[in-house]
Amino acid sequence: MVQNHRREDHETGGENKEKRPKFFINDHVNILIEILERLDGRSLCVAASVCRLWCTIASNDSLWENLCFRHVSPPPSSVRSVVLALGGYKRLYTGCVRPVRSRLGRVRRASWARDEVQLSLSLFCVDYYERLGGSNSNGRLVEKSSPSSLMFLCKPVNV
Amino acid sequence: MVLYDSATIGGSCSGSSSSSSSSKPPPLQQRQQTQQDIDGFLAGAGYRVRSSELRKVAQRLERLETAMVNSPADLSQLASDTIHYNPSDLASWVDSLLSELTQPPTCPSEFIMDPVSNQTVVSDAWTTAEPHMPQVHQNISYEQQSLNNQLTVVPAMEEDSGIRLVHMLMTCAECVQRGDFSLATSCLEDMQGLLTRVNTVCGIGKVAGHFIDALSRRIFQGIGGGSVNGGSAYENELLYHHFYEACPYLKFAHFTANQAILEAFDGHDCVHVVDFNLMHGLQWPALIQALALRPGGPPLLRLTGIGPPSPDGRDSLREIGLRLAELARSVNVRFAFRGVAASRLEDVKPWMLQVNPKESVAVNSIMQLHRLLGSDPNRNSPIETVLSWIRSLNPKIMTVVEQEANHNQPGFLDRFTEALHYYSTMFDSLDACTVQPNKALAEIYIQREIANVVSCEGSARVERHEPLSKWRTRLSGAGFRPLHLGSNAYKQASMLLTLFSAEGYSVEENDGCLTLGWHSRPLIAASAWQAVSDGTADFPA
C-alpha cells in the first residue's frame, strides 16, 4: 500500500514539475526594476537588504531619481548632470528631499512641489560644497570637524 | 569698629575726611567724628550704621532676605550661631550672615562670584567640592540640601530675579551714561551676585550675563575695544560658520539675495557678482547651481570676493575661490574668481574689481554696510564714498541685508536698551532651536556683537546697526531706487523657515523687502536696490 502511494506521488510530482515552471523573480531583472521603481524610500532601503542582486539594483541611481521627481511633473532635463556631479540621486533623496518633504508635509501646498525640489537642490549643493572643503583639507582641523549645513534637517521635528 | 578707613567711603560725608591718617587723634574727637556719621534714626533703635553705608546695608539686607527665603534649612543653624555676631554693628553682621548663607565652606569664593564662567552655583558646588575629610561630609550633604532647596525655589524666584536683573542693567547703563563709574561698579557687583541665583544656561540670565560682561569691559577696560575686535580672521570665520549652522538668519540672507540676483540676471550671459564679505563663500554654491539649471543655460559667472587679508601667508580668499571653481566645473558653469584683500571696506577702490563694461554687475552686501557708518571728521564719510563708487559701477542689482535694529543712536542708554531687547529676542530664537548639539560658538559670535555695541566707541565700534527705514532713506538719497523682492523669494524664505524646527520664526514682507523675525519682532531685513540712471553712467576704466 505504502509503496503504491509513493509511486503515485512521484508521478504526480513529476507531472506538476513539468506543468508549472518555477518562477524566481531574480531571473527577471526588468520586472524587478519595475516593481522597485514604485516603492517609497524606506521600502527601497529595506529591499536593498534582501540579497546582493537587489542591493545592486536598489543602489542604481535611476531608481532614486524616480523617487525624487515623482511628484514633480515633468522632471527638469538638465538636472541629471548637475545632480550626478553633486553626488547622485540617492544622496540627494536621503539627505535633502526626504527630510524637506517630511518637514514641509505639515504645511504643504500643492504648488510647492517644484519649489521643494529646487530648495532641496540648493541645500544639496551647499552640502556638496562643504564636503569639498573636507576633502581638500590642508590639515586644518576645522575642515574635518566642520558641521554640515544639512544638520538642521537631520533631527526630527518636535511637533 | 571705629577703625573703618574713612577714605574708602564715597566721600559723601564731610565729617569723615582723612584727618586720622598721620597722627593719632584723641579718642574723644574720633568718637565725635564717627558719631556724626552714624545714622541717627537707626542709632535710636540700637543699631550703628554709617549714613554713607545705608544704601549698601539696605541692599545687603535685601540679599539676606532672598537667601533666607531660598534656604530655610539654614535658619536653624543661624539661630544657634548668633554668638559670633554683634547685631548692633548692622553692616558687618549682615555681611557675615550673608557669607555664611551663600558661601558653602568648601567652595572657593571666586567660583561663586565669577560672572565670566556663567556657571550656576549648583554646578560649581558639584565640580569643585572635594570631600576627602570625613567631617566635611556633613557640610557637603548640608550644602546639597540647601542647594536643592535653592533649586526648588528658583523657578518661583526666577522671574523676579530676571526682572531685577533687567532693572539693574538699566540702572548701571544710566550710571555709565552719566559718568558715575563708582555707582556703576557697585551696580555691577550686585548684578554679579544676583547672577548666581539666576539660571544662566538659558533665558534672561544668559543674555544678562553677556551684557554684564560688556558693561564691565566698558567700565574697566575703556572704550578702545582691543580684545573685542582683535579676533583673528580664522576665528571670525569659524564663529560665522557656526552662526550660519545654528540659526536661519544667514541662510535666509543668502537664499533671498541669491533669488534676487538670479532674477536680475535673467537673460544676461556675462555676469559679475561682487561679494563684500566672502568668508567661506557659503552663499555662492546655491547661486552657481541655480544658474546651471536656469532655462537657456548658464552664463559666464565672475565672482569677486572681498575679505580681510589673511596672516601667515595663507591666501584664504584664493582657497575659497578654488573650491567654488571646482564646484562650478562639476556643474558646467564657466566661472572665474578674483579675491580682493582689504581690512576695511572703504579701502577698496573700484578699479580693484576690474568690472568689464559689457557685463551685468550685482553687488552683494550681507551685514557689511553698517560698518561704514562711523563718522570720522578727518575723512569723508566712508558710507558715502562706498555708495558712490557702487553707483558708478551701475549694478543691475545691489542686495543689502542688515540687522533690523537701531544700535547707532548717539545716546548710550538708548542704544543699550535697544540692544538688550534685540539680543534677548535673538537668544530666545537660538534657545528654541534644539537641533544643534553645540550652539556655544554661535553664541560667542552674538556675544562679540553685543560687546562691540555696548563697550566700544568711535572707530572701534563697528556694529552700527540701523533699521530698514533709515537704510531706505540713506540709499534713496544716494541715488538708488528699491527693487521689489518677488513672491518667489517670499515662498522660498517661508519654506526655508518651515524646515527649521523652531516654530517662532516669521517672514514678513515690508513694502518690497523681506524681514525675518522671531515672534513678530523682525531681526534681519533683506532688500534689493538699483542705481537710478541719470544718463551719465560712467564706468571705471
XYZ file of C-alpha atoms in Angstrom:
700
model
C 0.000 0.000 0.000
C 2.615 2.428 1.036
C 4.674 1.643 -1.986
C 1.848 2.399 -4.342
C 1.327 5.761 -2.742
C 4.926 6.582 -3.158
C 4.896 5.765 -6.804
C 1.823 7.921 -7.295
C 3.416 10.819 -5.529
C 6.412 10.566 -7.721
C 4.343 10.557 -10.806
C 2.156 13.411 -9.733
C 5.153 15.383 -8.533
C 6.862 14.828 -11.834
C 3.778 15.911 -13.739
C 3.476 19.066 -11.627
C 7.046 19.821 -12.302
C 6.519 19.703 -15.996
C 3.291 21.742 -15.840
C 4.405 24.704 -13.669
C 7.933 26.104 -14.212
C 9.348 27.665 -11.053
C 9.378 31.426 -11.081
C 12.297 33.258 -9.488
C 11.935 36.975 -9.533
C 15.684 37.328 -9.673
C 15.648 35.789 -13.115
C 13.579 38.661 -14.423
C 15.532 41.718 -13.532
C 13.493 44.148 -15.603
C 10.318 43.182 -13.795
C 12.177 43.569 -10.530
C 13.252 47.042 -11.507
C 9.718 47.979 -12.481
C 8.500 46.922 -9.062
C 11.275 48.601 -7.140
C 10.723 51.816 -9.055
C 7.357 52.189 -7.461
C 8.451 51.777 -3.902
C 8.828 54.589 -1.438
C 12.188 55.485 0.030
C 12.011 53.397 3.149
C 10.842 50.297 1.366
C 13.580 50.733 -1.160
C 16.175 50.787 1.571
C 14.643 47.666 3.105
C 14.666 45.998 -0.282
C 18.344 46.741 -0.595
C 18.983 44.420 2.348
C 17.338 41.372 0.796
C 20.124 39.960 -1.298
C 23.084 41.068 -3.312
C 21.204 41.427 -6.568
C 18.522 43.534 -5.008
C 21.186 45.620 -3.311
C 22.901 46.293 -6.600
C 19.662 47.234 -8.276
C 18.476 49.391 -5.405
C 21.665 51.405 -5.412
C 21.112 52.231 -9.044
C 20.683 55.949 -9.183
C 17.842 55.993 -11.681
C 15.522 54.432 -9.121
C 16.234 57.251 -6.721
C 15.808 59.795 -9.474
C 12.332 58.499 -9.887
C 11.704 58.897 -6.184
C 12.943 62.474 -6.123
C 10.879 63.713 -9.002
C 7.851 61.501 -8.706
C 5.602 64.345 -7.639
C 7.045 66.902 -9.982
C 5.697 66.869 -13.456
C 7.899 66.840 -15.829
C 11.346 66.395 -14.292
C 13.718 69.074 -15.484
C 16.065 67.698 -18.136
C 19.377 69.298 -17.355
C 19.070 68.438 -13.714
C 20.524 64.994 -14.109
C 24.059 66.019 -14.938
C 24.074 68.512 -12.114
C 22.776 66.064 -9.563
C 25.167 63.337 -10.636
C 28.020 65.774 -10.344
C 26.968 66.780 -6.864
C 26.792 63.269 -5.518
C 23.929 61.373 -7.068
C 20.243 60.964 -6.585
C 20.380 58.578 -3.679
C 22.316 61.097 -1.652
C 20.014 63.880 -2.784
C 16.989 61.917 -1.686
C 18.219 60.702 1.660
C 19.991 63.932 2.541
C 17.634 66.586 1.281
C 14.453 65.615 -0.468
C 13.097 63.235 2.118
C 13.652 65.468 5.147
C 12.419 68.526 3.281
C 9.314 66.726 2.129
C 8.533 65.295 5.524
C 9.093 68.620 7.252
C 7.028 70.564 4.789
C 4.388 67.864 4.735
C 2.627 69.566 7.582
C 2.111 72.833 5.766
C 2.361 71.622 2.243
C 0.559 73.293 -0.551
C 0.203 71.615 -3.901
C 2.096 74.311 -5.755
C 5.158 73.868 -3.602
C 6.270 70.538 -5.038
C 8.567 72.074 -7.606
C 9.914 74.644 -5.196
C 10.605 71.895 -2.707
C 12.771 70.195 -5.253
C 14.594 73.413 -6.058
C 15.197 74.167 -2.419
C 16.423 70.610 -1.907
C 18.799 71.033 -4.815
C 20.185 74.254 -3.386
C 20.722 72.726 0.006
C 22.298 69.713 -1.653
C 24.708 71.958 -3.478
C 25.762 73.721 -0.301
C 26.322 70.340 1.286
C 28.476 69.235 -1.654
C 30.489 72.408 -1.329
C 31.144 71.719 2.322
C 32.161 68.175 1.550
C 34.586 69.581 -0.984
C 36.157 71.528 1.808
C 36.628 68.363 3.794
C 38.405 66.534 1.044
C 40.668 69.438 0.289
C 41.601 69.945 3.864
C 45.148 71.098 4.278
C 45.345 69.545 7.690
C 43.258 72.310 9.220
C 41.172 70.806 11.949
C 38.197 72.964 11.232
C 37.515 71.364 7.867
C 37.304 67.875 9.262
C 35.020 68.734 12.097
C 33.022 71.422 10.361
C 29.345 70.735 10.821
C 27.285 70.031 7.774
C 24.826 72.713 6.905
C 22.224 69.991 6.459
C 22.326 69.074 10.108
C 19.231 71.098 10.785
C 17.377 68.651 8.572
C 18.585 65.570 10.385
C 16.838 65.779 13.691
C 13.157 65.030 13.829
C 10.749 67.878 14.311
C 9.112 68.271 17.710
C 5.561 68.738 16.671
C 34.664 99.175 64.685
C 35.969 102.628 64.799
C 38.814 101.573 62.550
C 36.836 101.833 59.302
C 39.061 103.580 56.885
C 37.203 106.727 56.014
C 38.940 107.040 52.681
C 37.119 104.024 51.262
C 33.737 105.631 51.525
C 32.492 107.595 48.559
C 33.299 110.872 50.101
C 29.733 111.911 50.692
C 30.256 112.696 54.352
C 32.190 115.828 55.001
C 32.902 114.888 58.583
C 34.988 111.836 57.756
C 37.771 113.436 55.781
C 41.217 111.964 56.199
C 42.145 113.580 59.435
C 43.261 110.402 61.128
C 45.908 109.365 58.647
C 49.070 110.891 60.109
C 48.663 111.384 63.830
C 46.716 109.506 66.410
C 43.753 111.675 67.270
C 42.384 111.789 70.821
C 39.675 109.142 71.238
C 37.037 111.665 72.192
C 37.489 113.615 68.994
C 37.311 110.491 66.900
C 34.230 109.260 68.635
C 32.612 112.589 67.953
C 33.523 112.368 64.282
C 32.201 108.852 63.917
C 29.092 109.812 65.786
C 28.412 112.417 63.166
C 28.497 109.631 60.533
C 26.170 107.245 62.241
C 22.592 107.451 61.214
C 20.546 108.984 63.955
C 17.333 107.052 63.462
C 18.897 103.630 63.494
C 21.063 104.628 66.426
C 17.887 105.253 68.366
C 16.905 101.641 67.691
C 20.259 100.403 68.857
C 21.980 99.872 65.510
C 25.148 101.611 64.427
C 25.222 102.185 60.721
C 27.113 104.886 58.910
C 24.855 107.114 56.812
C 27.083 106.683 53.821
C 26.667 102.959 54.012
C 22.923 102.984 54.350
C 22.322 102.096 50.754
C 24.765 99.229 50.791
C 23.383 97.853 54.010
C 19.861 98.041 52.635
C 20.899 96.107 49.576
C 22.637 93.504 51.644
C 19.598 93.130 53.845
C 17.596 92.507 50.717
C 20.056 89.896 49.628
C 19.964 88.298 53.019
C 16.223 88.106 52.851
C 16.355 86.434 49.456
C 18.946 83.988 50.676
C 16.944 83.151 53.749
C 13.824 82.542 51.725
C 15.754 80.314 49.402
C 17.323 78.156 52.041
C 15.080 77.758 55.029
C 17.116 74.785 56.235
C 19.984 77.082 57.111
C 17.986 79.142 59.537
C 18.229 76.650 62.339
C 21.970 76.756 62.057
C 21.926 80.538 62.122
C 19.790 80.574 65.212
C 22.350 78.638 67.198
C 25.314 80.609 65.934
C 24.350 84.144 66.821
C 27.011 84.187 69.479
C 29.576 85.192 66.821
C 27.832 88.256 65.607
C 27.313 91.661 67.089
C 23.961 92.721 65.746
C 24.388 96.328 66.766
C 27.004 96.712 64.088
C 24.464 96.120 61.405
C 26.704 96.272 58.362
C 29.215 93.635 59.381
C 26.535 91.463 60.971
C 24.602 91.297 57.729
C 27.792 90.668 55.825
C 28.804 87.751 57.972
C 25.328 86.246 57.795
C 25.370 86.553 54.052
C 28.732 84.932 53.756
C 27.548 82.125 55.976
C 24.475 81.516 53.879
C 25.675 81.961 50.341
C 29.194 80.700 50.534
C 29.472 76.957 51.166
C 32.607 76.494 53.223
C 34.425 74.208 50.813
C 33.934 76.254 47.653
C 36.436 78.973 46.835
C 34.662 82.276 46.599
C 35.919 83.099 43.129
C 33.712 80.460 41.618
C 30.572 81.818 43.141
C 31.167 85.383 42.114
C 32.676 84.718 38.739
C 30.388 86.108 36.076
C 32.561 85.136 33.159
C 32.152 81.409 33.531
C 28.394 81.900 33.837
C 28.053 78.796 35.890
C 25.256 78.407 38.352
C 26.079 77.779 41.962
C 24.867 74.213 41.664
C 27.291 73.055 39.030
C 30.260 74.685 40.705
C 29.491 73.039 44.020
C 29.469 69.623 42.430
C 32.634 70.097 40.445
C 34.771 71.888 42.958
C 33.799 70.268 46.250
C 36.354 67.679 47.316
C 35.026 65.739 50.264
C 38.163 63.941 51.329
C 37.736 64.649 55.011
C 35.009 62.900 56.976
C 33.879 65.945 58.929
C 33.410 67.797 55.701
C 30.915 65.194 54.562
C 28.270 66.593 56.762
C 28.852 70.018 55.354
C 28.599 68.677 51.843
C 25.330 66.937 52.465
C 24.127 70.084 54.104
C 25.142 72.023 51.029
C 23.314 69.565 48.867
C 20.225 70.089 50.904
C 20.440 73.820 50.845
C 21.233 73.867 47.158
C 18.353 71.552 46.431
C 16.151 73.923 48.304
C 17.587 76.728 46.277
C 16.819 74.811 43.143
C 13.222 74.213 44.047
C 12.618 77.808 44.981
C 14.448 79.133 41.923
C 11.622 78.780 39.396
C 9.385 80.922 41.534
C 12.100 83.444 42.228
C 13.493 83.274 38.726
C 11.106 85.733 37.188
C 11.639 88.187 39.977
C 15.379 87.857 39.697
C 15.188 88.192 35.951
C 13.191 91.400 36.191
C 15.505 92.688 38.884
C 18.477 91.951 36.657
C 16.980 93.923 33.828
C 16.276 96.864 36.106
C 19.767 96.760 37.470
C 21.201 96.605 33.961
C 19.283 99.737 33.041
C 20.437 101.474 36.201
C 24.017 100.566 35.510
C 23.789 101.777 31.935
C 22.317 105.034 33.111
C 25.206 105.468 35.548
C 27.646 104.839 32.753
C 25.968 107.426 30.574
C 26.110 109.935 33.405
C 29.746 109.119 34.032
C 29.118 107.932 37.591
C 31.517 104.989 37.455
C 31.677 104.255 41.169
C 27.951 103.674 41.343
C 28.127 101.696 38.142
C 30.809 99.482 39.641
C 28.739 98.731 42.719
C 25.780 98.006 40.446
C 27.972 95.553 38.583
C 28.925 93.778 41.787
C 25.313 93.492 42.799
C 24.372 92.123 39.410
C 27.134 89.577 39.530
C 25.833 88.477 42.890
C 22.307 88.235 41.549
C 23.528 86.215 38.574
C 24.464 83.347 40.851
C 20.834 82.929 41.766
C 19.524 83.029 38.240
C 19.694 80.223 35.722
C 22.386 81.376 33.352
C 22.086 78.461 30.989
C 19.160 79.935 29.138
C 16.785 82.813 29.156
C 17.303 86.212 30.609
C 20.180 85.015 32.783
C 22.364 84.211 29.826
C 21.693 87.441 27.973
C 22.161 89.427 31.158
C 25.481 87.705 31.724
C 26.740 88.857 28.333
C 25.572 92.398 28.909
C 27.172 92.483 32.334
C 30.431 91.339 30.742
C 30.172 94.054 28.127
C 29.434 96.723 30.716
C 32.335 95.690 32.906
C 34.561 95.712 29.862
C 33.474 99.247 29.150
C 33.964 100.401 32.708
C 37.264 98.702 33.424
C 38.939 98.456 30.065
C 37.705 101.602 28.424
C 36.148 102.069 25.040
C 39.077 101.075 22.878
C 37.704 97.620 22.383
C 41.022 95.961 21.718
C 40.185 92.450 22.792
C 36.711 92.531 21.289
C 37.821 93.350 17.776
C 41.105 91.540 17.982
C 39.845 88.159 16.899
C 41.807 86.646 14.076
C 40.222 86.185 10.679
C 40.275 82.425 11.210
C 38.335 82.750 14.472
C 35.831 85.081 12.878
C 35.231 82.678 10.025
C 34.738 79.775 12.409
C 32.255 81.682 14.550
C 30.441 82.887 11.445
C 30.154 79.321 10.187
C 28.662 78.119 13.430
C 26.244 81.039 13.452
C 25.268 80.019 9.915
C 24.549 76.484 11.113
C 22.706 77.249 14.290
C 20.025 79.645 13.180
C 18.357 80.593 9.921
C 19.309 84.286 9.703
C 22.292 83.894 7.452
C 20.634 81.195 5.384
C 17.665 83.481 4.891
C 20.010 86.274 3.871
C 21.866 84.126 1.355
C 18.858 82.489 -0.216
C 16.897 85.720 -0.526
C 19.819 87.599 -2.024
C 20.520 84.742 -4.416
C 16.939 84.690 -5.606
C 17.006 88.416 -6.273
C 20.330 88.180 -8.112
C 19.090 85.211 -10.139
C 16.030 87.128 -11.257
C 18.067 90.212 -12.076
C 20.486 88.184 -14.210
C 17.717 86.660 -16.264
C 18.693 86.868 -19.930
C 22.242 88.071 -19.344
C 25.155 85.978 -20.491
C 28.042 87.677 -18.825
C 27.541 88.328 -15.147
C 29.756 89.579 -12.362
C 28.992 89.318 -8.670
C 30.856 91.408 -6.091
C 30.665 89.994 -2.572
C 31.578 92.394 0.199
C 32.414 89.661 2.687
C 33.351 86.336 1.260
C 34.030 84.330 4.476
C 33.698 80.688 3.387
C 31.706 81.548 0.313
C 28.683 79.618 1.574
C 26.287 81.824 -0.319
C 27.559 81.042 -3.789
C 27.133 77.275 -4.334
C 23.376 77.715 -4.410
C 23.629 80.530 -6.945
C 26.004 78.558 -9.128
C 23.642 75.605 -9.061
C 20.636 77.782 -9.861
C 22.471 79.384 -12.766
C 23.487 75.939 -14.008
C 19.875 74.867 -14.129
C 18.306 78.004 -15.492
C 16.450 77.623 -18.751
C 18.736 78.805 -21.524
C 21.878 77.540 -19.896
C 24.332 79.076 -17.500
C 26.088 82.396 -18.141
C 29.738 83.142 -17.664
C 29.962 83.919 -13.980
C 32.660 86.043 -12.452
C 32.863 86.382 -8.713
C 34.928 88.985 -6.884
C 35.223 88.238 -3.204
C 36.349 90.884 -0.725
C 37.739 89.761 2.586
C 40.296 90.595 5.256
C 43.918 89.806 4.465
C 44.945 86.506 5.948
C 48.032 86.389 8.106
C 50.928 83.931 7.840
C 50.998 83.859 4.089
C 47.890 81.737 3.622
C 45.680 83.094 0.867
C 42.304 82.066 2.181
C 40.430 84.048 -0.448
C 42.126 82.115 -3.178
C 41.391 78.791 -1.478
C 37.710 79.597 -1.326
C 37.855 80.677 -4.937
C 39.389 77.364 -5.932
C 36.696 75.461 -4.098
C 33.970 77.435 -5.810
C 35.681 76.951 -9.141
C 35.729 73.221 -8.637
C 32.043 73.227 -7.843
C 31.308 75.321 -10.911
C 33.347 72.995 -13.059
C 31.381 69.980 -11.793
C 28.132 71.556 -12.878
C 29.479 73.003 -16.122
C 29.304 76.685 -15.322
C 32.067 78.851 -16.716
C 33.496 80.550 -13.690
C 36.232 82.993 -12.807
C 37.196 84.167 -9.342
C 39.099 87.137 -8.065
C 39.929 87.917 -4.481
C 40.404 91.405 -3.083
C 42.033 91.539 0.329
C 41.136 94.631 2.315
C 40.844 95.080 6.049
C 38.210 97.780 5.699
C 35.569 98.095 3.064
C 36.312 101.760 2.455
C 39.845 100.850 1.383
C 38.509 99.070 -1.674
C 38.665 101.104 -4.864
C 36.512 100.316 -7.868
C 39.456 99.667 -10.158
C 40.407 96.692 -7.977
C 37.200 94.973 -9.015
C 38.014 95.137 -12.726
C 34.492 95.430 -13.921
C 34.004 94.876 -17.602
C 31.593 97.386 -19.147
C 29.768 94.659 -21.042
C 28.870 92.542 -18.078
C 25.963 92.828 -15.670
C 27.079 93.532 -12.156
C 25.471 92.501 -8.889
C 26.728 93.853 -5.575
C 26.040 91.755 -2.513
C 26.412 93.116 0.997
C 25.468 90.866 3.888
C 25.732 92.891 7.094
C 28.639 94.974 5.875
C 27.301 98.417 5.112
C 26.636 99.290 8.740
C 30.333 99.073 9.493
C 30.865 102.148 7.364
C 28.642 104.372 9.429
C 31.268 105.510 11.891
C 31.940 109.114 11.084
C 35.433 110.464 11.379
C 35.659 114.223 10.952
C 39.057 113.904 9.328
C 37.889 111.757 6.468
C 34.983 111.828 4.087
C 32.053 109.810 5.281
C 33.008 106.248 4.317
C 29.446 105.194 3.562
C 29.044 107.942 1.022
C 32.333 107.091 -0.651
C 31.437 103.448 -0.962
C 27.888 104.094 -2.126
C 29.093 106.475 -4.790
C 31.539 104.026 -6.289
C 28.943 101.285 -6.153
C 26.701 103.579 -8.112
C 29.427 104.274 -10.612
C 29.567 100.559 -11.398
C 25.920 100.776 -12.442
C 24.951 97.421 -10.965
C 21.902 95.557 -12.173
C 21.093 94.894 -8.557
C 22.507 95.586 -5.138
C 21.340 93.232 -2.411
C 21.558 94.606 1.100
C 20.886 92.535 4.193
C 21.178 94.247 7.545
C 20.202 93.699 11.134
C 16.882 95.302 11.881
C 17.853 97.258 14.980
C 18.671 100.779 15.988
C 22.116 100.398 17.525
C 23.645 103.560 16.170
C 21.957 106.118 18.353
C 24.268 108.705 19.927
C 22.875 108.224 23.441
C 24.382 105.251 25.267
C 21.306 104.393 27.309
C 19.016 104.276 24.274
C 21.473 102.095 22.450
C 21.833 99.829 25.449
C 18.073 99.411 25.858
C 17.572 98.673 22.208
C 20.422 96.170 22.184
C 19.057 94.437 25.269
C 15.705 93.874 23.579
C 17.177 92.873 20.255
C 19.681 90.354 21.574
C 17.230 88.890 24.098
C 14.949 88.109 21.189
C 17.799 86.655 19.221
C 18.918 84.450 22.092
C 15.335 83.303 22.592
C 15.223 82.164 18.993
C 18.538 80.405 19.382
C 17.358 78.612 22.517
C 14.292 77.328 20.709
C 16.375 75.672 18.009
C 17.050 72.398 19.716
C 18.727 70.831 16.732
C 22.273 71.903 17.238
C 24.220 69.897 19.781
C 26.663 72.695 20.345
C 25.400 76.222 19.934
C 28.135 77.681 22.052
C 30.187 79.056 19.199
C 27.163 80.686 17.630
C 26.514 82.342 20.959
C 30.065 83.623 21.103
C 29.519 85.175 17.711
C 26.488 87.049 19.028
C 28.301 87.862 22.235
C 31.027 89.624 20.285
C 28.429 91.789 18.622
C 26.963 92.684 21.991
C 30.373 93.551 23.347
C 31.055 95.796 20.397
C 27.743 97.633 20.603
C 27.973 98.199 24.346
C 31.612 98.576 25.201
C 33.180 100.319 22.209
C 33.050 103.838 20.873
C 34.415 105.771 17.973
C 36.226 103.871 15.276
C 36.311 100.704 17.405
C 32.532 100.421 17.317
C 31.762 98.800 14.002
C 28.401 97.225 14.770
C 26.360 100.284 13.960
C 23.080 98.662 13.020
C 20.329 100.804 11.630
C 16.752 99.847 10.871
C 15.339 99.354 7.396
C 13.590 102.725 7.352
C 16.895 104.545 7.858
C 18.598 102.490 5.181
C 15.796 103.288 2.790
C 16.275 106.997 3.333
C 20.027 106.728 3.077
C 20.082 104.620 -0.076
C 17.390 106.655 -1.806
C 19.369 109.754 -1.007
C 22.490 108.208 -2.509
C 20.805 107.615 -5.846
C 19.325 104.136 -5.582
C 15.784 103.023 -6.103
C 14.262 99.995 -4.455
C 13.545 96.781 -6.316
C 10.780 94.615 -5.036
C 11.730 91.119 -3.955
C 9.236 88.910 -5.694
C 6.894 86.248 -4.458
C 9.421 83.547 -5.296
C 11.775 84.936 -2.711
C 8.983 85.045 -0.181
C 7.938 81.478 -0.918
C 11.491 80.248 -0.676
C 12.059 82.044 2.598
C 8.857 80.632 4.079
C 9.840 77.128 3.042
C 13.284 77.539 4.466
C 11.869 78.616 7.779
C 9.448 75.736 7.944
C 12.437 73.427 7.771
C 13.857 74.802 10.975
C 12.404 73.005 13.913
C 11.596 76.072 15.951
C 8.101 77.380 15.466
C 8.502 81.040 16.237
C 10.169 82.369 13.097
C 8.151 84.596 10.807
C 8.867 86.051 7.392
C 7.170 89.316 6.606
C 7.013 91.433 3.557
C 7.653 95.075 4.174
C 6.994 97.183 1.096
C 9.058 95.026 -1.215
C 11.604 93.990 1.380
C 11.607 90.795 3.374
C 12.224 90.620 7.082
C 12.850 87.554 9.186
C 11.876 87.789 12.795
C 11.143 85.896 15.922
C 7.553 86.119 17.099
C 6.808 89.191 15.052
C 9.894 91.094 16.128
C 11.896 91.497 12.889
C 15.555 90.771 13.388
C 17.059 90.866 9.930
C 15.914 92.679 6.796
C 16.761 91.944 3.153
C 16.268 94.472 0.392
C 17.311 94.991 -3.224
C 18.309 98.201 -4.968
C 19.212 99.503 -8.347
C 21.135 102.620 -9.258
C 18.977 105.383 -10.618
C 20.314 106.144 -14.060
C 20.905 109.803 -14.625
C 22.037 109.465 -18.200
C 25.710 109.891 -17.485
C 26.679 106.382 -16.480
C 30.444 106.197 -16.421
C 32.457 103.024 -15.919
C 35.868 102.919 -14.386
C 38.451 102.100 -16.975
